[in-house]
JSON list of C-alpha atoms in Angstrom, two decimals:
[
{"chain": "B", "resi": 150, "resn": "MET", "atom": "CA", "xyz": [-3.10, -28.51, 3.99]},
{"chain": "B", "resi": 151, "resn": "MET", "atom": "CA", "xyz": [-5.19, -25.89, 2.24]},
{"chain": "B", "resi": 152, "resn": "GLN", "atom": "CA", "xyz": [-4.40, -22.26, 2.93]},
{"chain": "B", "resi": 153, "resn": "SER", "atom": "CA", "xyz": [-7.27, -20.03, 3.95]},
{"chain": "B", "resi": 154, "resn": "LYS", "atom": "CA", "xyz": [-7.67, -16.74, 2.16]},
{"chain": "B", "resi": 155, "resn": "SER", "atom": "CA", "xyz": [-8.93, -13.57, 3.85]},
{"chain": "B", "resi": 156, "resn": "ILE", "atom": "CA", "xyz": [-9.97, -10.53, 1.89]},
{"chain": "B", "resi": 157, "resn": "ILE", "atom": "CA", "xyz": [-8.52, -7.39, 3.46]},
{"chain": "B", "resi": 158, "resn": "TYR", "atom": "CA", "xyz": [-10.22, -5.11, 0.95]},
{"chain": "B", "resi": 159, "resn": "SER", "atom": "CA", "xyz": [-12.01, -5.72, -2.34]},
{"chain": "B", "resi": 160, "resn": "PHE", "atom": "CA", "xyz": [-13.01, -2.74, -4.46]},
{"chain": "B", "resi": 161, "resn": "SER", "atom": "CA", "xyz": [-16.38, -2.65, -6.24]},
{"chain": "B", "resi": 162, "resn": "LYS", "atom": "CA", "xyz": [-18.67, -0.05, -7.77]},
{"chain": "B", "resi": 163, "resn": "SER", "atom": "CA", "xyz": [-20.29, 0.40, -4.34]},
{"chain": "B", "resi": 164, "resn": "SER", "atom": "CA", "xyz": [-16.98, 0.83, -2.43]},
{"chain": "B", "resi": 165, "resn": "ASP", "atom": "CA", "xyz": [-16.74, 3.86, -0.17]},
{"chain": "B", "resi": 166, "resn": "VAL", "atom": "CA", "xyz": [-13.32, 5.31, -1.01]},
{"chain": "B", "resi": 167, "resn": "ASN", "atom": "CA", "xyz": [-13.79, 7.82, 1.82]},
{"chain": "B", "resi": 168, "resn": "GLN", "atom": "CA", "xyz": [-12.59, 5.04, 4.17]},
{"chain": "B", "resi": 169, "resn": "TRP", "atom": "CA", "xyz": [-9.15, 5.57, 2.62]},
{"chain": "B", "resi": 170, "resn": "TYR", "atom": "CA", "xyz": [-6.93, 8.51, 3.57]},
{"chain": "B", "resi": 171, "resn": "ILE", "atom": "CA", "xyz": [-4.45, 10.37, 1.37]},
{"chain": "B", "resi": 172, "resn": "THR", "atom": "CA", "xyz": [-1.11, 11.43, 2.87]},
{"chain": "B", "resi": 173, "resn": "ASN", "atom": "CA", "xyz": [1.19, 13.32, 0.52]},
{"chain": "B", "resi": 174, "resn": "ASP", "atom": "CA", "xyz": [4.51, 15.06, 1.05]},
{"chain": "B", "resi": 175, "resn": "ASP", "atom": "CA", "xyz": [2.68, 18.32, 1.78]},
{"chain": "B", "resi": 176, "resn": "VAL", "atom": "CA", "xyz": [2.92, 17.22, 5.43]},
{"chain": "B", "resi": 177, "resn": "MET", "atom": "CA", "xyz": [6.60, 18.26, 5.12]},
{"chain": "B", "resi": 178, "resn": "GLY", "atom": "CA", "xyz": [6.39, 21.10, 2.59]},
{"chain": "B", "resi": 179, "resn": "GLY", "atom": "CA", "xyz": [6.19, 19.11, -0.66]},
{"chain": "B", "resi": 180, "resn": "ILE", "atom": "CA", "xyz": [3.72, 19.67, -3.48]},
{"chain": "B", "resi": 181, "resn": "SER", "atom": "CA", "xyz": [2.87, 16.13, -4.63]},
{"chain": "B", "resi": 182, "resn": "ASN", "atom": "CA", "xyz": [-0.82, 15.36, -5.02]},
{"chain": "B", "resi": 183, "resn": "SER", "atom": "CA", "xyz": [-2.84, 12.16, -5.23]},
{"chain": "B", "resi": 184, "resn": "LYS", "atom": "CA", "xyz": [-6.36, 10.85, -5.10]},
{"chain": "B", "resi": 185, "resn": "ILE", "atom": "CA", "xyz": [-8.20, 7.58, -4.55]},
{"chain": "B", "resi": 186, "resn": "SER", "atom": "CA", "xyz": [-11.31, 7.05, -6.63]},
{"chain": "B", "resi": 187, "resn": "LEU", "atom": "CA", "xyz": [-13.15, 4.28, -8.47]},
{"chain": "B", "resi": 188, "resn": "ASP", "atom": "CA", "xyz": [-12.70, 3.60, -12.16]},
{"chain": "B", "resi": 189, "resn": "GLU", "atom": "CA", "xyz": [-15.66, 2.74, -14.41]},
{"chain": "B", "resi": 190, "resn": "ASN", "atom": "CA", "xyz": [-15.35, -0.96, -13.45]},
{"chain": "B", "resi": 191, "resn": "GLY", "atom": "CA", "xyz": [-15.30, -0.37, -9.69]},
{"chain": "B", "resi": 192, "resn": "ASN", "atom": "CA", "xyz": [-11.55, -0.84, -9.20]},
{"chain": "B", "resi": 193, "resn": "GLY", "atom": "CA", "xyz": [-9.69, 1.38, -6.79]},
{"chain": "B", "resi": 194, "resn": "LYS", "atom": "CA", "xyz": [-7.72, 4.02, -8.69]},
{"chain": "B", "resi": 195, "resn": "PHE", "atom": "CA", "xyz": [-4.78, 5.58, -6.82]},
{"chain": "B", "resi": 196, "resn": "HIS", "atom": "CA", "xyz": [-3.39, 8.31, -9.06]},
{"chain": "B", "resi": 197, "resn": "GLY", "atom": "CA", "xyz": [-1.67, 11.65, -9.05]},
{"chain": "B", "resi": 198, "resn": "ASN", "atom": "CA", "xyz": [1.65, 13.42, -9.45]},
{"chain": "B", "resi": 199, "resn": "VAL", "atom": "CA", "xyz": [4.79, 13.09, -7.38]},
{"chain": "B", "resi": 200, "resn": "SER", "atom": "CA", "xyz": [7.06, 16.14, -7.20]},
{"chain": "B", "resi": 201, "resn": "THR", "atom": "CA", "xyz": [10.52, 16.33, -5.64]},
{"chain": "B", "resi": 202, "resn": "GLU", "atom": "CA", "xyz": [10.19, 20.11, -5.31]},
{"chain": "B", "resi": 203, "resn": "ASN", "atom": "CA", "xyz": [10.54, 21.53, -1.77]},
{"chain": "B", "resi": 204, "resn": "ASN", "atom": "CA", "xyz": [12.21, 18.30, -0.56]},
{"chain": "B", "resi": 205, "resn": "GLY", "atom": "CA", "xyz": [9.06, 16.33, -1.35]},
{"chain": "B", "resi": 206, "resn": "GLY", "atom": "CA", "xyz": [8.63, 13.18, -3.33]},
{"chain": "B", "resi": 207, "resn": "PHE", "atom": "CA", "xyz": [5.89, 10.84, -2.12]},
{"chain": "B", "resi": 208, "resn": "ALA", "atom": "CA", "xyz": [2.19, 10.10, -2.29]},
{"chain": "B", "resi": 209, "resn": "MET", "atom": "CA", "xyz": [0.38, 7.54, -0.16]},
{"chain": "B", "resi": 210, "resn": "VAL", "atom": "CA", "xyz": [-3.11, 6.15, 0.33]},
{"chain": "B", "resi": 211, "resn": "ARG", "atom": "CA", "xyz": [-3.84, 4.33, 3.59]},
{"chain": "B", "resi": 212, "resn": "LEU", "atom": "CA", "xyz": [-6.65, 2.41, 5.26]},
{"chain": "B", "resi": 213, "resn": "PRO", "atom": "CA", "xyz": [-7.04, 1.90, 9.02]},
{"chain": "B", "resi": 214, "resn": "ILE", "atom": "CA", "xyz": [-8.29, -1.66, 9.59]},
{"chain": "B", "resi": 215, "resn": "HIS", "atom": "CA", "xyz": [-8.13, -4.49, 12.10]},
{"chain": "B", "resi": 216, "resn": "ILE", "atom": "CA", "xyz": [-7.20, -7.87, 10.68]},
{"chain": "B", "resi": 217, "resn": "GLU", "atom": "CA", "xyz": [-6.43, -10.91, 12.83]},
{"chain": "B", "resi": 218, "resn": "LEU", "atom": "CA", "xyz": [-3.98, -13.20, 11.07]},
{"chain": "B", "resi": 219, "resn": "ASN", "atom": "CA", "xyz": [-4.02, -16.93, 11.65]},
{"chain": "B", "resi": 220, "resn": "ASN", "atom": "CA", "xyz": [-0.91, -19.09, 12.03]},
{"chain": "B", "resi": 221, "resn": "ASN", "atom": "CA", "xyz": [-1.13, -20.11, 8.37]},
{"chain": "B", "resi": 222, "resn": "SER", "atom": "CA", "xyz": [-1.06, -16.53, 7.04]},
{"chain": "B", "resi": 223, "resn": "LYS", "atom": "CA", "xyz": [2.03, -16.27, 4.85]},
{"chain": "B", "resi": 224, "resn": "LYS", "atom": "CA", "xyz": [1.61, -13.46, 2.32]},
{"chain": "B", "resi": 225, "resn": "ILE", "atom": "CA", "xyz": [-0.23, -10.41, 1.09]},
{"chain": "B", "resi": 226, "resn": "VAL", "atom": "CA", "xyz": [-1.76, -10.89, -2.36]},
{"chain": "B", "resi": 227, "resn": "LEU", "atom": "CA", "xyz": [-2.44, -7.80, -4.49]},
{"chain": "B", "resi": 228, "resn": "LYS", "atom": "CA", "xyz": [-4.50, -7.83, -7.68]},
{"chain": "B", "resi": 229, "resn": "VAL", "atom": "CA", "xyz": [-3.34, -4.69, -9.47]},
{"chain": "B", "resi": 230, "resn": "LYS", "atom": "CA", "xyz": [-2.77, -3.02, -12.83]},
{"chain": "B", "resi": 231, "resn": "GLY", "atom": "CA", "xyz": [-0.08, -0.39, -12.86]},
{"chain": "B", "resi": 232, "resn": "ASP", "atom": "CA", "xyz": [2.20, 1.71, -14.99]},
{"chain": "B", "resi": 233, "resn": "ASN", "atom": "CA", "xyz": [5.61, -0.05, -14.90]},
{"chain": "B", "resi": 234, "resn": "LYS", "atom": "CA", "xyz": [6.50, 1.91, -11.75]},
{"chain": "B", "resi": 235, "resn": "LYS", "atom": "CA", "xyz": [7.70, 0.85, -8.31]},
{"chain": "B", "resi": 236, "resn": "TYR", "atom": "CA", "xyz": [5.37, 1.12, -5.32]},
{"chain": "B", "resi": 237, "resn": "GLN", "atom": "CA", "xyz": [5.52, 0.08, -1.68]},
{"chain": "B", "resi": 238, "resn": "PHE", "atom": "CA", "xyz": [2.88, -1.87, 0.17]},
{"chain": "B", "resi": 239, "resn": "ARG", "atom": "CA", "xyz": [2.91, -0.99, 3.86]},
{"chain": "B", "resi": 240, "resn": "LEU", "atom": "CA", "xyz": [1.57, -2.54, 7.08]},
{"chain": "B", "resi": 241, "resn": "LYS", "atom": "CA", "xyz": [1.28, -1.45, 10.69]},
{"chain": "B", "resi": 242, "resn": "SER", "atom": "CA", "xyz": [1.03, -4.11, 13.38]},
{"chain": "B", "resi": 243, "resn": "GLN", "atom": "CA", "xyz": [-0.16, -1.70, 16.10]},
{"chain": "B", "resi": 244, "resn": "ARG", "atom": "CA", "xyz": [-2.62, 1.16, 15.95]},
{"chain": "B", "resi": 245, "resn": "ASN", "atom": "CA", "xyz": [-0.33, 3.97, 17.16]},
{"chain": "B", "resi": 246, "resn": "GLN", "atom": "CA", "xyz": [2.89, 2.63, 15.68]},
{"chain": "B", "resi": 247, "resn": "ARG", "atom": "CA", "xyz": [5.04, 5.37, 14.13]},
{"chain": "B", "resi": 248, "resn": "TYR", "atom": "CA", "xyz": [6.94, 3.16, 11.69]},
{"chain": "B", "resi": 249, "resn": "TRP", "atom": "CA", "xyz": [5.69, 0.96, 8.86]},
{"chain": "B", "resi": 250, "resn": "TYR", "atom": "CA", "xyz": [6.60, -2.52, 7.67]},
{"chain": "B", "resi": 251, "resn": "VAL", "atom": "CA", "xyz": [7.28, -2.12, 3.95]},
{"chain": "B", "resi": 252, "resn": "GLN", "atom": "CA", "xyz": [7.90, -4.14, 0.82]},
{"chain": "B", "resi": 253, "resn": "SER", "atom": "CA", "xyz": [8.37, -2.81, -2.71]},
{"chain": "B", "resi": 254, "resn": "PHE", "atom": "CA", "xyz": [6.80, -4.17, -5.88]},
{"chain": "B", "resi": 255, "resn": "ILE", "atom": "CA", "xyz": [6.99, -3.18, -9.54]},
{"chain": "B", "resi": 256, "resn": "THR", "atom": "CA", "xyz": [3.84, -3.07, -11.62]},
{"chain": "B", "resi": 257, "resn": "SER", "atom": "CA", "xyz": [3.18, -3.83, -15.26]},
{"chain": "B", "resi": 258, "resn": "ILE", "atom": "CA", "xyz": [0.54, -2.34, -17.54]},
{"chain": "B", "resi": 259, "resn": "ASP", "atom": "CA", "xyz": [-1.50, -5.57, -17.35]},
{"chain": "B", "resi": 260, "resn": "TRP", "atom": "CA", "xyz": [-3.61, -6.99, -14.55]},
{"chain": "B", "resi": 261, "resn": "GLU", "atom": "CA", "xyz": [-1.42, -9.15, -12.34]},
{"chain": "B", "resi": 262, "resn": "THR", "atom": "CA", "xyz": [-1.32, -10.91, -9.00]},
{"chain": "B", "resi": 263, "resn": "ILE", "atom": "CA", "xyz": [1.58, -9.83, -6.79]},
{"chain": "B", "resi": 264, "resn": "GLU", "atom": "CA", "xyz": [2.49, -11.95, -3.77]},
{"chain": "B", "resi": 265, "resn": "LEU", "atom": "CA", "xyz": [4.41, -10.34, -0.91]},
{"chain": "B", "resi": 266, "resn": "PRO", "atom": "CA", "xyz": [5.60, -12.71, 1.85]},
{"chain": "B", "resi": 267, "resn": "LEU", "atom": "CA", "xyz": [4.71, -11.32, 5.28]},
{"chain": "B", "resi": 268, "resn": "SER", "atom": "CA", "xyz": [8.13, -12.29, 6.64]},
{"chain": "B", "resi": 269, "resn": "ASP", "atom": "CA", "xyz": [9.81, -10.02, 4.03]},
{"chain": "B", "resi": 270, "resn": "PHE", "atom": "CA", "xyz": [8.12, -6.82, 5.27]},
{"chain": "B", "resi": 271, "resn": "TYR", "atom": "CA", "xyz": [10.88, -4.83, 6.96]},
{"chain": "B", "resi": 272, "resn": "PRO", "atom": "CA", "xyz": [10.48, -1.93, 9.42]},
{"chain": "B", "resi": 273, "resn": "SER", "atom": "CA", "xyz": [11.02, 1.57, 8.02]},
{"chain": "B", "resi": 274, "resn": "PHE", "atom": "CA", "xyz": [10.60, 5.09, 9.35]},
{"chain": "B", "resi": 275, "resn": "ARG", "atom": "CA", "xyz": [10.77, 8.07, 6.97]},
{"chain": "B", "resi": 276, "resn": "GLY", "atom": "CA", "xyz": [12.52, 5.97, 4.35]},
{"chain": "B", "resi": 277, "resn": "ASN", "atom": "CA", "xyz": [15.14, 4.53, 6.71]},
{"chain": "B", "resi": 278, "resn": "LYS", "atom": "CA", "xyz": [15.30, 0.83, 7.54]},
{"chain": "B", "resi": 279, "resn": "LEU", "atom": "CA", "xyz": [15.12, 0.23, 11.29]},
{"chain": "B", "resi": 280, "resn": "ASN", "atom": "CA", "xyz": [17.28, -2.23, 13.18]},
{"chain": "B", "resi": 281, "resn": "ILE", "atom": "CA", "xyz": [14.41, -4.34, 14.53]},
{"chain": "B", "resi": 282, "resn": "GLU", "atom": "CA", "xyz": [12.93, -7.61, 13.31]},
{"chain": "B", "resi": 283, "resn": "ASN", "atom": "CA", "xyz": [10.77, -7.95, 10.20]},
{"chain": "B", "resi": 284, "resn": "PHE", "atom": "CA", "xyz": [6.98, -8.21, 10.44]},
{"chain": "B", "resi": 285, "resn": "ASN", "atom": "CA", "xyz": [6.07, -10.97, 12.88]},
{"chain": "B", "resi": 286, "resn": "SER", "atom": "CA", "xyz": [2.65, -10.09, 14.24]},
{"chain": "B", "resi": 287, "resn": "ASN", "atom": "CA", "xyz": [-0.77, -11.70, 14.36]},
{"chain": "B", "resi": 288, "resn": "THR", "atom": "CA", "xyz": [-2.57, -8.41, 13.61]},
{"chain": "B", "resi": 289, "resn": "ILE", "atom": "CA", "xyz": [-2.60, -5.73, 10.95]},
{"chain": "B", "resi": 290, "resn": "HIS", "atom": "CA", "xyz": [-3.98, -2.34, 12.01]},
{"chain": "B", "resi": 291, "resn": "GLU", "atom": "CA", "xyz": [-3.31, -0.27, 8.90]},
{"chain": "B", "resi": 292, "resn": "ILE", "atom": "CA", "xyz": [-2.36, -0.83, 5.26]},
{"chain": "B", "resi": 293, "resn": "ALA", "atom": "CA", "xyz": [-1.06, 1.63, 2.69]},
{"chain": "B", "resi": 294, "resn": "VAL", "atom": "CA", "xyz": [0.29, 1.97, -0.83]},
{"chain": "B", "resi": 295, "resn": "LEU", "atom": "CA", "xyz": [3.06, 4.52, -1.37]},
{"chain": "B", "resi": 296, "resn": "ILE", "atom": "CA", "xyz": [4.96, 5.78, -4.41]},
{"chain": "B", "resi": 297, "resn": "SER", "atom": "CA", "xyz": [8.32, 7.48, -3.83]},
{"chain": "B", "resi": 298, "resn": "ASN", "atom": "CA", "xyz": [10.83, 6.91, -6.61]},
{"chain": "B", "resi": 299, "resn": "LYS", "atom": "CA", "xyz": [12.97, 10.03, -6.00]},
{"chain": "B", "resi": 300, "resn": "LYS", "atom": "CA", "xyz": [11.79, 11.66, -9.23]},
{"chain": "B", "resi": 301, "resn": "ASP", "atom": "CA", "xyz": [8.98, 13.79, -10.62]},
{"chain": "B", "resi": 302, "resn": "GLU", "atom": "CA", "xyz": [6.34, 11.54, -12.17]},
{"chain": "B", "resi": 303, "resn": "SER", "atom": "CA", "xyz": [2.65, 11.00, -12.67]},
{"chain": "B", "resi": 304, "resn": "PHE", "atom": "CA", "xyz": [1.26, 7.62, -11.65]},
{"chain": "B", "resi": 305, "resn": "GLN", "atom": "CA", "xyz": [-1.82, 5.44, -11.74]},
{"chain": "B", "resi": 306, "resn": "LEU", "atom": "CA", "xyz": [-2.36, 2.16, -9.91]},
{"chain": "B", "resi": 307, "resn": "LEU", "atom": "CA", "xyz": [-5.62, 0.23, -10.25]},
{"chain": "B", "resi": 308, "resn": "ILE", "atom": "CA", "xyz": [-6.38, -2.09, -7.33]},
{"chain": "B", "resi": 309, "resn": "LYS", "atom": "CA", "xyz": [-8.95, -4.87, -7.57]},
{"chain": "B", "resi": 310, "resn": "SER", "atom": "CA", "xyz": [-8.28, -6.54, -4.21]},
{"chain": "B", "resi": 311, "resn": "ILE", "atom": "CA", "xyz": [-5.91, -6.97, -1.30]},
{"chain": "B", "resi": 312, "resn": "GLU", "atom": "CA", "xyz": [-5.90, -10.36, 0.43]},
{"chain": "B", "resi": 313, "resn": "VAL", "atom": "CA", "xyz": [-3.92, -12.28, 2.98]},
{"chain": "B", "resi": 314, "resn": "LEU", "atom": "CA", "xyz": [-3.17, -15.91, 2.22]}
]
């Protein structure tokens, strides 16, 4: 049986990055900063500086969406080029959900395809794992990429596409 692929988001030179929202630790007094833009090839470029000052330490870019998953949907597939740092990919299964389903991945400095099984996304709220089941929904209402490695660092993640397979 062939798996069907659905593109959640594919960046291009004509992409409107204003659809994406930045949420940094300034919502709780931190001073981290980040930005989403396009590089010269039309890839999404999530970049900035994370600071642990003032109890901060994270930067996130998020996109409200509505994706219906089919019964064969098994994983999120990211095409990215990073900086040897750890990031989280995040999902929300309901529009007003307060917690995220999260899974970490480590990037390299080369373009790569990262596969994240949907069943491995675990529920988390403010960095704490919740005692409820892992992602098991037929919808995705929001996606996000977050960096929060408990240290001061600059970062840059290029994103070509985000798909569900």
